[in-house]
XYZ file of C-alpha atoms in Angstrom:
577
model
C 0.000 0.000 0.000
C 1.340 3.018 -0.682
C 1.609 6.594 2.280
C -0.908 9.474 2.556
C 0.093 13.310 2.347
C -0.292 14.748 5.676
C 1.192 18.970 4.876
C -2.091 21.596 6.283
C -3.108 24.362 3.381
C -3.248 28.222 4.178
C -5.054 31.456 3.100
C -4.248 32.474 -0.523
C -3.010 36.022 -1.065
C -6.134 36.827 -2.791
C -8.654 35.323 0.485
C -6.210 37.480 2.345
C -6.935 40.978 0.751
C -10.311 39.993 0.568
C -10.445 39.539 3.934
C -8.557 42.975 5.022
C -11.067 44.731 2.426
C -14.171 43.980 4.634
C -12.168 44.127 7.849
C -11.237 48.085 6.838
C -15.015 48.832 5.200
C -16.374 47.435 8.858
C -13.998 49.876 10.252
C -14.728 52.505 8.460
C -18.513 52.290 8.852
C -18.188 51.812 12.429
C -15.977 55.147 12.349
C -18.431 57.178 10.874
C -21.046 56.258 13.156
C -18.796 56.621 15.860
C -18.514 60.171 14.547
C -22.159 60.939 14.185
C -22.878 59.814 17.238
C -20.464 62.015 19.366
C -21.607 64.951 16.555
C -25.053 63.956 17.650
C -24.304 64.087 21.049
C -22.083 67.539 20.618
C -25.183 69.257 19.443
C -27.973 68.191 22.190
C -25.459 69.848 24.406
C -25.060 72.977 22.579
C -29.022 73.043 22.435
C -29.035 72.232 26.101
C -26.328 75.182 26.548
C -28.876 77.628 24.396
C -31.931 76.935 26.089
C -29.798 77.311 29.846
C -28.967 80.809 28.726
C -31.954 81.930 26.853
C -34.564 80.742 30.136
C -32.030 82.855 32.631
C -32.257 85.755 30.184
C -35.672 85.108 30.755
C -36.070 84.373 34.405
C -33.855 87.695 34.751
C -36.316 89.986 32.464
C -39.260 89.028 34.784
C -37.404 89.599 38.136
C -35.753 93.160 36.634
C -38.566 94.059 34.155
C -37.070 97.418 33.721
C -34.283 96.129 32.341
C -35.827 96.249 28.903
C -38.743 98.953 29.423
C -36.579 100.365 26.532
C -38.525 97.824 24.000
C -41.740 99.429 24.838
C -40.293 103.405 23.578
C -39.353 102.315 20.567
C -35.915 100.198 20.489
C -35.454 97.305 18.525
C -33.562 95.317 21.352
C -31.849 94.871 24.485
C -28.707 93.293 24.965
C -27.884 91.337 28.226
C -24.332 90.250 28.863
C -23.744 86.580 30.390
C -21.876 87.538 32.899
C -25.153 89.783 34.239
C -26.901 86.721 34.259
C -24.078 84.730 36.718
C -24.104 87.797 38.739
C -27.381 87.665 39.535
C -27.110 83.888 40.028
C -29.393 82.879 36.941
C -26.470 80.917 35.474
C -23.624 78.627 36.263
C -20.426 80.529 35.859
C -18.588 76.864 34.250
C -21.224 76.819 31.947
C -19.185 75.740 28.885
C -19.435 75.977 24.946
C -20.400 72.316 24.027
C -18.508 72.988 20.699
C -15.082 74.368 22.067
C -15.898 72.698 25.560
C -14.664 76.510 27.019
C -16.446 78.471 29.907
C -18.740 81.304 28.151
C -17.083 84.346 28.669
C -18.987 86.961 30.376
C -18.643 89.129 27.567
C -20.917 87.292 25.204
C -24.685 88.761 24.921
C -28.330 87.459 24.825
C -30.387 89.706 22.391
C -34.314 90.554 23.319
C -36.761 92.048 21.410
C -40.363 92.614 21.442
C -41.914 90.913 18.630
C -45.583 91.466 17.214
C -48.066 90.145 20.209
C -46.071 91.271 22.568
C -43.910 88.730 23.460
C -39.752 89.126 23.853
C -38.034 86.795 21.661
C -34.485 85.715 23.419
C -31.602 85.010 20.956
C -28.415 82.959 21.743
C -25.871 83.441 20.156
C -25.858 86.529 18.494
C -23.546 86.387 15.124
C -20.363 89.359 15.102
C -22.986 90.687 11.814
C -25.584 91.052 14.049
C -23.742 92.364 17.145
C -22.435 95.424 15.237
C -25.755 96.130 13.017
C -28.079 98.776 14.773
C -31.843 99.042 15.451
C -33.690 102.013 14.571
C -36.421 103.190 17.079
C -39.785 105.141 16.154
C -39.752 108.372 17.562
C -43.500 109.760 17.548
C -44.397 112.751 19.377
C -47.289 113.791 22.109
C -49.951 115.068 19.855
C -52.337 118.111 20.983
C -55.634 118.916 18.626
C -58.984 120.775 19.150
C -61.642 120.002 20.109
C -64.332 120.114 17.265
C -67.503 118.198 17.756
C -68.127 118.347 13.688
C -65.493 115.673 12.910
C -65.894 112.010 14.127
C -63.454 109.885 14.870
C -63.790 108.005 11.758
C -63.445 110.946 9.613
C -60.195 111.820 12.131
C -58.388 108.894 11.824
C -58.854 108.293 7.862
C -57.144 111.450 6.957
C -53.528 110.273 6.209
C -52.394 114.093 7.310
C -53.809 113.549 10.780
C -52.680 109.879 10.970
C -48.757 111.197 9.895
C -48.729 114.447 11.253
C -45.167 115.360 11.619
C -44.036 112.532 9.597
C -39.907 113.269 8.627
C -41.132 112.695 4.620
C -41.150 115.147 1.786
C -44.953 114.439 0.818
C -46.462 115.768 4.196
C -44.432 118.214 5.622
C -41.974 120.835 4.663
C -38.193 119.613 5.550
C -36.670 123.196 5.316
C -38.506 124.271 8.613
C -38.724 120.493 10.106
C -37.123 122.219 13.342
C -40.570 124.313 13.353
C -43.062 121.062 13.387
C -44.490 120.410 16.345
C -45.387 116.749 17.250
C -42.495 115.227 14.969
C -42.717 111.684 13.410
C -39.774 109.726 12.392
C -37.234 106.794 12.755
C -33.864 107.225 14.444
C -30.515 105.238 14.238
C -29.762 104.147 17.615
C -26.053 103.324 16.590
C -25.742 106.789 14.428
C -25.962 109.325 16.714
C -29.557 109.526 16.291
C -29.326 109.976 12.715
C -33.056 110.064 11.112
C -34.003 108.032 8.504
C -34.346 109.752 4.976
C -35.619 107.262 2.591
C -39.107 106.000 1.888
C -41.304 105.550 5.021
C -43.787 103.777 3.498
C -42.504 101.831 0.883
C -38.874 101.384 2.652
C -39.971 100.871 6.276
C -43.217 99.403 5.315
C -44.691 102.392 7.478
C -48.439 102.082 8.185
C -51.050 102.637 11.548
C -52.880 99.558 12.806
C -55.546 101.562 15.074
C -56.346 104.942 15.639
C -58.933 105.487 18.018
C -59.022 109.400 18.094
C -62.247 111.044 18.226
C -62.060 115.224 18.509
C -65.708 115.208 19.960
C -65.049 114.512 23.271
C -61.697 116.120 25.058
C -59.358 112.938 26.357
C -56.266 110.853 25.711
C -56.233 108.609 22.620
C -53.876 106.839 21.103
C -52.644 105.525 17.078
C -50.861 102.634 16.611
C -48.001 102.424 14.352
C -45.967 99.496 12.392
C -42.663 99.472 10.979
C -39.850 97.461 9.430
C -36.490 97.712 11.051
C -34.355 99.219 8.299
C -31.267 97.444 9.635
C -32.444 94.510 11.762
C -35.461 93.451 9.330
C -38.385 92.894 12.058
C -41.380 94.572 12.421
C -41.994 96.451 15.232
C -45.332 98.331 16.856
C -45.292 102.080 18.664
C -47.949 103.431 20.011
C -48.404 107.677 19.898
C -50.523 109.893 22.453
C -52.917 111.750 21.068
C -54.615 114.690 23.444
C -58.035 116.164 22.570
C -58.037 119.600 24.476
C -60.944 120.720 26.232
C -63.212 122.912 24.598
C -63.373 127.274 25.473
C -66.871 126.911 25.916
C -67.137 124.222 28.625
C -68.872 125.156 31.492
C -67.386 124.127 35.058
C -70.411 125.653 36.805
C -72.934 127.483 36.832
C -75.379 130.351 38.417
C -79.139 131.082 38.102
C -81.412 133.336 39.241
C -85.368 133.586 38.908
C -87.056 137.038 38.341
C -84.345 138.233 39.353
C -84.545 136.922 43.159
C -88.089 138.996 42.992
C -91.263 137.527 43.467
C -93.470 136.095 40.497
C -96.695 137.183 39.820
C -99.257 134.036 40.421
C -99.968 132.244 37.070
C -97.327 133.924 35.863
C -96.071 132.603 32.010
C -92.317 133.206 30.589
C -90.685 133.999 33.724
C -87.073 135.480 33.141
C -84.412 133.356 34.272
C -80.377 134.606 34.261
C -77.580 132.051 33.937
C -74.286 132.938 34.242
C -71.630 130.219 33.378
C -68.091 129.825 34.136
C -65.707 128.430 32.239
C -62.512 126.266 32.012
C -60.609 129.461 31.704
C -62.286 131.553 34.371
C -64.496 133.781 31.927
C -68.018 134.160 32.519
C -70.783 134.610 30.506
C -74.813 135.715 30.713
C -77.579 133.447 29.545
C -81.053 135.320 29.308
C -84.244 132.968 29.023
C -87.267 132.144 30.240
C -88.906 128.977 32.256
C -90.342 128.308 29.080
C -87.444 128.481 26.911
C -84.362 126.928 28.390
C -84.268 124.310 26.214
C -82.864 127.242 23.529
C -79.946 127.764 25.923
C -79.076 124.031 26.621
C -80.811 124.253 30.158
C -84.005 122.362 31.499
C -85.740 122.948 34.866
C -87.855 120.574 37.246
C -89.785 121.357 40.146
C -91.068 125.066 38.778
C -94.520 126.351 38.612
C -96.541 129.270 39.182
C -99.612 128.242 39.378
C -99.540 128.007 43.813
C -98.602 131.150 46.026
C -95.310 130.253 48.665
C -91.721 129.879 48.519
C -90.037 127.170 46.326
C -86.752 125.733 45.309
C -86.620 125.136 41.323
C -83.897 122.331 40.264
C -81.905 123.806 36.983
C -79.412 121.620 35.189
C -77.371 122.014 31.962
C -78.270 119.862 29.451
C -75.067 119.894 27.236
C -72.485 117.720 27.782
C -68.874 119.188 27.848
C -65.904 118.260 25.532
C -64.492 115.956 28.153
C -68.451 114.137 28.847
C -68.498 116.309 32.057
C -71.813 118.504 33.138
C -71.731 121.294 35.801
C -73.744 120.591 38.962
C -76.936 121.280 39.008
C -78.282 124.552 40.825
C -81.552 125.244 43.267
C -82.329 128.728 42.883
C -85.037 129.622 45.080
C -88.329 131.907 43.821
C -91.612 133.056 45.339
C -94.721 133.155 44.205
C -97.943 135.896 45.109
C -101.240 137.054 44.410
C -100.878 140.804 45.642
C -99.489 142.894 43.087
C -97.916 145.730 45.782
C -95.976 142.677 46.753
C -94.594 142.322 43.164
C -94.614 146.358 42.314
C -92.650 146.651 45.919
C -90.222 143.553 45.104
C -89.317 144.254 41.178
C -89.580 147.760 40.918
C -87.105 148.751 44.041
C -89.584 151.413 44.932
C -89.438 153.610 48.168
C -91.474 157.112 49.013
C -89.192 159.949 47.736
C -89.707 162.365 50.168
C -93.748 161.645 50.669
C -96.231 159.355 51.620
C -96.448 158.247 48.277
C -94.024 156.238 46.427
C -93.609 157.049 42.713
C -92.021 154.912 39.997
C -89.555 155.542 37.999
C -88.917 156.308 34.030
C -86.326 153.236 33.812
C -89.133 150.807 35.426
C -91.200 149.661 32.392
C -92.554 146.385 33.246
C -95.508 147.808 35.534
C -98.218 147.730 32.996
C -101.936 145.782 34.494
C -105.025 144.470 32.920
C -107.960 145.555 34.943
C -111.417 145.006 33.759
C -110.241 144.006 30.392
C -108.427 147.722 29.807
C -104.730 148.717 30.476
C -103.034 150.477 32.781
C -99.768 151.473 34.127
C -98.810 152.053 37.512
C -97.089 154.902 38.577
C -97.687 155.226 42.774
C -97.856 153.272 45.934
C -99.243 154.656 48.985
C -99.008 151.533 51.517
C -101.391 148.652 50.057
C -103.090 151.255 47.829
C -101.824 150.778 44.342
C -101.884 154.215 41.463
C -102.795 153.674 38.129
C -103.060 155.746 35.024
C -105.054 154.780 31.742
C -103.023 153.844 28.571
C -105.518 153.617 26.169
C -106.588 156.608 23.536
C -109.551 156.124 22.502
C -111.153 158.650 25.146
C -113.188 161.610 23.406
C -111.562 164.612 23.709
C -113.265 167.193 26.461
C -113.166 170.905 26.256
C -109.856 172.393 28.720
C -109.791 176.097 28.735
C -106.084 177.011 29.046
C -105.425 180.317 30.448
C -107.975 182.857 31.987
C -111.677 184.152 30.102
C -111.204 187.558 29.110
C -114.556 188.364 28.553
C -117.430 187.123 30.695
C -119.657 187.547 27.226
C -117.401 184.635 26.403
C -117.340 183.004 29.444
C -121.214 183.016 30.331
C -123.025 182.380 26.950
C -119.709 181.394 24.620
C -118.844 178.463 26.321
C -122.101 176.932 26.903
C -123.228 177.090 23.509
C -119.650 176.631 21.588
C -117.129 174.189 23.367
C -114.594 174.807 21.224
C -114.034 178.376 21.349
C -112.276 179.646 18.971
C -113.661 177.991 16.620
C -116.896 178.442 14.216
C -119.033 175.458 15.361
C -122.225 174.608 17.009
C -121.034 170.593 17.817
C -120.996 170.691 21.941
C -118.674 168.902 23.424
C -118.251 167.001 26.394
C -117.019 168.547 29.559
C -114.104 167.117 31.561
C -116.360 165.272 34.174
C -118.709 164.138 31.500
C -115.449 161.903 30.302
C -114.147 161.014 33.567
C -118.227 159.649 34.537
C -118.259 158.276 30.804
C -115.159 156.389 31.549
C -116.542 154.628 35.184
C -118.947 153.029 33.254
C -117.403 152.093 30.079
C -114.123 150.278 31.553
C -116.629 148.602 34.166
C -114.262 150.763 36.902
C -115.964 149.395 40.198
C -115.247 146.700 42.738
C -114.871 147.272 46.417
C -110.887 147.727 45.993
C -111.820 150.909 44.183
C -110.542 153.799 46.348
C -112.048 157.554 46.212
C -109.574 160.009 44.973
C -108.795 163.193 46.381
C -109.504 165.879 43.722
C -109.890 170.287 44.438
C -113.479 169.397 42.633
C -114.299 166.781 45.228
C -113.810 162.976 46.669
C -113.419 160.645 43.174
C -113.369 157.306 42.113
C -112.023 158.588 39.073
C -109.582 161.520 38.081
C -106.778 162.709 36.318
C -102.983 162.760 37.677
C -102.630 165.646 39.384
C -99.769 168.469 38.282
C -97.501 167.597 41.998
C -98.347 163.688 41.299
C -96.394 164.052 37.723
C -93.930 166.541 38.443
C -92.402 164.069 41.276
C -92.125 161.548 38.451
C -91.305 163.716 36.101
C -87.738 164.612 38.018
C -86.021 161.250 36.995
C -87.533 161.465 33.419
C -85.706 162.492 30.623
C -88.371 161.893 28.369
C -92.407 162.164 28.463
C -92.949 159.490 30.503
C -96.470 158.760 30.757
C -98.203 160.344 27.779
C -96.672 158.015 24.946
C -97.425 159.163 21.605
C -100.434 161.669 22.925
C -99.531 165.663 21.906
C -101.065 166.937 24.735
C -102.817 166.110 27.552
C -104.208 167.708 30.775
C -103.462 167.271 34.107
C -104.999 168.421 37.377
C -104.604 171.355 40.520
C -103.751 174.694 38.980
C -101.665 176.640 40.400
C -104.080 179.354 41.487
C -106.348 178.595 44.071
C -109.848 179.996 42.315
C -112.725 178.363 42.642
C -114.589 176.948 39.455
C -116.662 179.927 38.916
C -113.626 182.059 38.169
C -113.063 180.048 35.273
C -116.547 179.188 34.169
C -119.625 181.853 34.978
C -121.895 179.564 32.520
C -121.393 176.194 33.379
C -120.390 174.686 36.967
C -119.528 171.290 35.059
C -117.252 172.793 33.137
C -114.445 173.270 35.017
C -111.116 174.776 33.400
C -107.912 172.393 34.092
C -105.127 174.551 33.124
C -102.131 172.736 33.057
C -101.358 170.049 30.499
C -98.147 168.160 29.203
C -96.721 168.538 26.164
C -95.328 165.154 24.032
C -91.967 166.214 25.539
C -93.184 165.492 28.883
C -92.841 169.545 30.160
C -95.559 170.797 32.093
C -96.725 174.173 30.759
C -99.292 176.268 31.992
C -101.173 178.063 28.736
C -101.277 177.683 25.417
C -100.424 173.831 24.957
C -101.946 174.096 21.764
C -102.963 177.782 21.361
C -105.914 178.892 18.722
C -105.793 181.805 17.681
C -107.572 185.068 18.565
C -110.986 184.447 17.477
C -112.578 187.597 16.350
C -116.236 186.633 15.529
C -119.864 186.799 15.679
C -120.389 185.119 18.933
C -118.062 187.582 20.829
C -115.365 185.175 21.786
C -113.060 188.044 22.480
C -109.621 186.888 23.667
C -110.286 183.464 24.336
C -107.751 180.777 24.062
C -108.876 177.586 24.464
C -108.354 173.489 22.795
C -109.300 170.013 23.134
C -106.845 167.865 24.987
C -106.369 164.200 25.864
C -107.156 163.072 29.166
C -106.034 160.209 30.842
C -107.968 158.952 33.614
C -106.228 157.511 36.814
C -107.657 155.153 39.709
C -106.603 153.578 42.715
C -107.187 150.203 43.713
C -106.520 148.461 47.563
C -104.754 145.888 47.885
C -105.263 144.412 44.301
C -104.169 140.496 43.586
C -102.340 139.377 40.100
C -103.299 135.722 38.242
C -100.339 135.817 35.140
C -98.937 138.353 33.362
C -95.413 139.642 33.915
C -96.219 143.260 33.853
C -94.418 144.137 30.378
C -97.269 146.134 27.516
C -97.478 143.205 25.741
C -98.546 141.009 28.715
C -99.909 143.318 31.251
C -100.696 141.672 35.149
C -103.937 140.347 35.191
C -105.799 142.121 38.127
C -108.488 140.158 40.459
């Protein structure tokens, strides 16, 4: 038999370099994962380095919020160093760079700004570009307007000149006398020395106002809302401008009134006067005239008035216009009183005490003392305690015969006069004598009642009779003009100076008295002649006669008499009761 081989066989070159090929691919795939994985590992740490820093730039902004109060006037941000945040024990101080695996120096910042919704956006870390570019702030002005209740809000705060006013920009205001604006508009470099931007507002820094809430019809604070793009940091940003509505001049801060004057009011009484005076913001004063009736006119109203019960009463008056700034001056309570007796009124409005007699006369300057009695008018022109003067203002009365001046002839006197009336004068047509009118009158104006008082006259006790010469002339001394005659020429008055008896004057006819004074339309008394005829040189042997027809004007006292309405002027007379 013959022997076996029994030599081992090895690895061929090519097995072997196969063999090294996979062992160095395995290595090199186990490398790179190796790699990723640390790389992996590298950058959870940085982002665990990040968020340390950017929550104690956070935790440090809400314990020291003024720290970036500079965000809310206009800045774009705030930079807060690192080592701030290990002073104030917010961060460790080995807190290291998971990339270079150094402590962060202190130097190194965390940037905040205020982004749109108000909320601060922390950024970590800030890029050397970034550290040396510069935000630009809106500056925007206090602005003061007037107050002008004609333009809404809406109409406000749609014109683009009201919304910009002040705006740095070529298209709404003048740049050659910028320095001269008042309530400027405009972006600044913060990094330039306050340097103001120049270029396009609007198209450049994407200028425009989110809300404007200004309304010039009612005095306040208001504000508009403006948006911008950073020109050098690219972020929008939001800035909000004051906007002051001034008061208006005419806003009342208070307020006066007075009723009739503080005099009493006649019962029933319609119209009565009422006086404001306001105040104002700037310490002028003004006068309101109205009536009860008419307050509304003058932006009042009034509660708790009436005339229509006698006593004493507080009225409520309150403005009914709102000022500029919403507010209303306080209400006031004048007080007022209200009568039936008409001395109490005469005594009250027209500030009238005796002059020297028992009897107190009004004056020229006191108008409103005109009365309805019986339907007729009158005017009062005396008080003599309760008793109450007045004079009749009507002219319809037929004129009586008056001889003015003394008979010449007692041809004339006893058989002239009877027949003819109107001496001095061709005609038969009698006319009435002076007591004929004054009885004519009693019964026509319905001139009776028991407050009708007798009258003294030199022809007797009277219920009726005509203001006596003394009576006027007392008036008469405050008068510069014919105070109670109105458009009448002339008009006689009563007690001649001499103290003759009737028959001196009239040897014909008792009833014809002569009354030889009269008033001229100037108001002078005058003795003869107040409207002189000529010499009549006749048939009926009239001789040197001078005599005319003259108004009269009839005057009665009443006692005591009570009012229902009226406020005493001509045109609405006191009703008498």
């Amino acid at each position: 038999m013959g022997k076996k081989n029994s030599r081992k066989k090895g690895f061929t070159l090519v097995e072997l370099i196969v063999v090294i090929s996979v062992l160095v691919i395995v290595a090199g795939l186990f490398a790179v994962n190796m790699m990723k994985t640390l790389n992996k590992n590298k950058d959870e740490e940085q982002k665990e380095v990040v968020a340390q820093i950017t929550s104690a730039a956070d935790a440090y902004v809400v314990a020291n919020p003024e720290e970036v109060k500079r965000l809310y006037n206009g800045y774009g941000y705030v930079d807060i160093e690192v080592g701030e945040l290990r002073d104030k024990g917010f961060l460790s101080e080995k807190l290291k760079d998971a990339e270079t695996g150094e402590i962060i120096a202190d130097e190194e910042i965390v940037r905040v700004k205020l982004e749109i919704g108000d909320y601060l956006n922390f950024i970590y870390p800030v890029s050397p570009a970034d550290k040396n570019a510069k935000a630009w702030s809106m500056v925007a002005e206090d602005m003061t307007i007037e107050y002008d209740p004609e333009v809404t809000s809406g109409a406000w705060c749609s014109d683009e000149s009201n919304k910009y006013s002040g705006l740095y920009d070529k298209n709404f205001v003048d740049l050659g006398n910028y320095a001269e604006v008042t309530s400027k508009l405009y972006l600044m470099d913060n990094g330039a020395e306050g340097k103001i931007f120049d270029g396009d507002y609007f198209k450049e820094a994407g200028l425009e106002v989110t809300s404007c809430n200004v309304n010039p019809q009612k005095a306040g604070t208001y504000n508009i809302t403006y948006t911008y793009l950073d020109p050098s940091m690219k972020n929008e940003k939001t800035f909000n401008r004051v906007v002051y509505v001034k008061t208006s001049t005419n806003d009342a801060i208070s307020f006066t009134a007075v009723i009739n004057d503080n005099k009493k009011i006649a019962l029933n009484a319609k119209n009565v006067p009422i006086k404001i005076v306001e105040t104002y913001k700037d310490g002028s004063t003004a006068e309101l005239d109205s009536t009860d009736s008419s307050l509304g006119a003058i932006n009042y109203a009034i509660e708790g008035f009436t005339t229509s019960e006698k006593g004493d009463r507080v009225a409520i008056i309150s403005s009914t216009k709102v000022n500029s700034d919403g507010s209303k001056p306080q209400p006031q309570k004048p007080p007022y009183s209200v009568t039936d007796l008409l001395v109490d009124i005469v005594n009250e409005s027209k500030n009238c005490t005796p002059n020297g007699s028992k009897t107190c006369y009004l004056r020229c300057e006191q108008t409103e003392n005109y009365v309805s009695y019986n339907g007729s008018v009158y005017r009062i022109y005396g008080l003599d305690g309760n008793t109450v003067k007045f004079i009749y203002e009507g002219s319809e009365i037929e004129r009586p015969y008056g001889q003015l001046g003394d008979c010449t002839s007692n041809t004339c006197c006893n058989g002239g006069r009877y027949l003819y009336n109107r001496l001095g004068q061709n005609t038969k047509v009698p006319k009435p004598t002076m007591d004929q009118v004054l009885d004519e009158f009693y019964t026509d104006k319905s001139v009776q009642g028991p407050k009708l008082q007798s009258q003294s006259t030199r022809y007797g006790s009277k219920k009726i009779a005509l203001l006596a010469k003394n009576e006027y002339e007392e008036i008469a001394k405050s008068c510069p003009s014919n105070y109670l005659t109105g458009e009448a020429s002339f008009w006689l008055i009563d007690e001649a100076e001499s103290s003759a008896g009737a028959g001196a004057y009239n040897k014909g006819r008792n009833s014809s008295y002569a009354y030889d004074h009269a008033v001229d339309k100037e108001g002078a008394v005058i003795k003869s002649g107040a409207h002189k005829q000529p010499t009549f040189e006749g048939d009926y042997g009239t001789g040197n006669v001078q005599t005319d027809e003259l108004s009269v004007r009839p005057t009665i006292f009443l006692n005591n008499p009570t009012v229902s309405g009226g406020d005493g002027t001509v045109d609405n007379p006191y009703v008498l009761s």
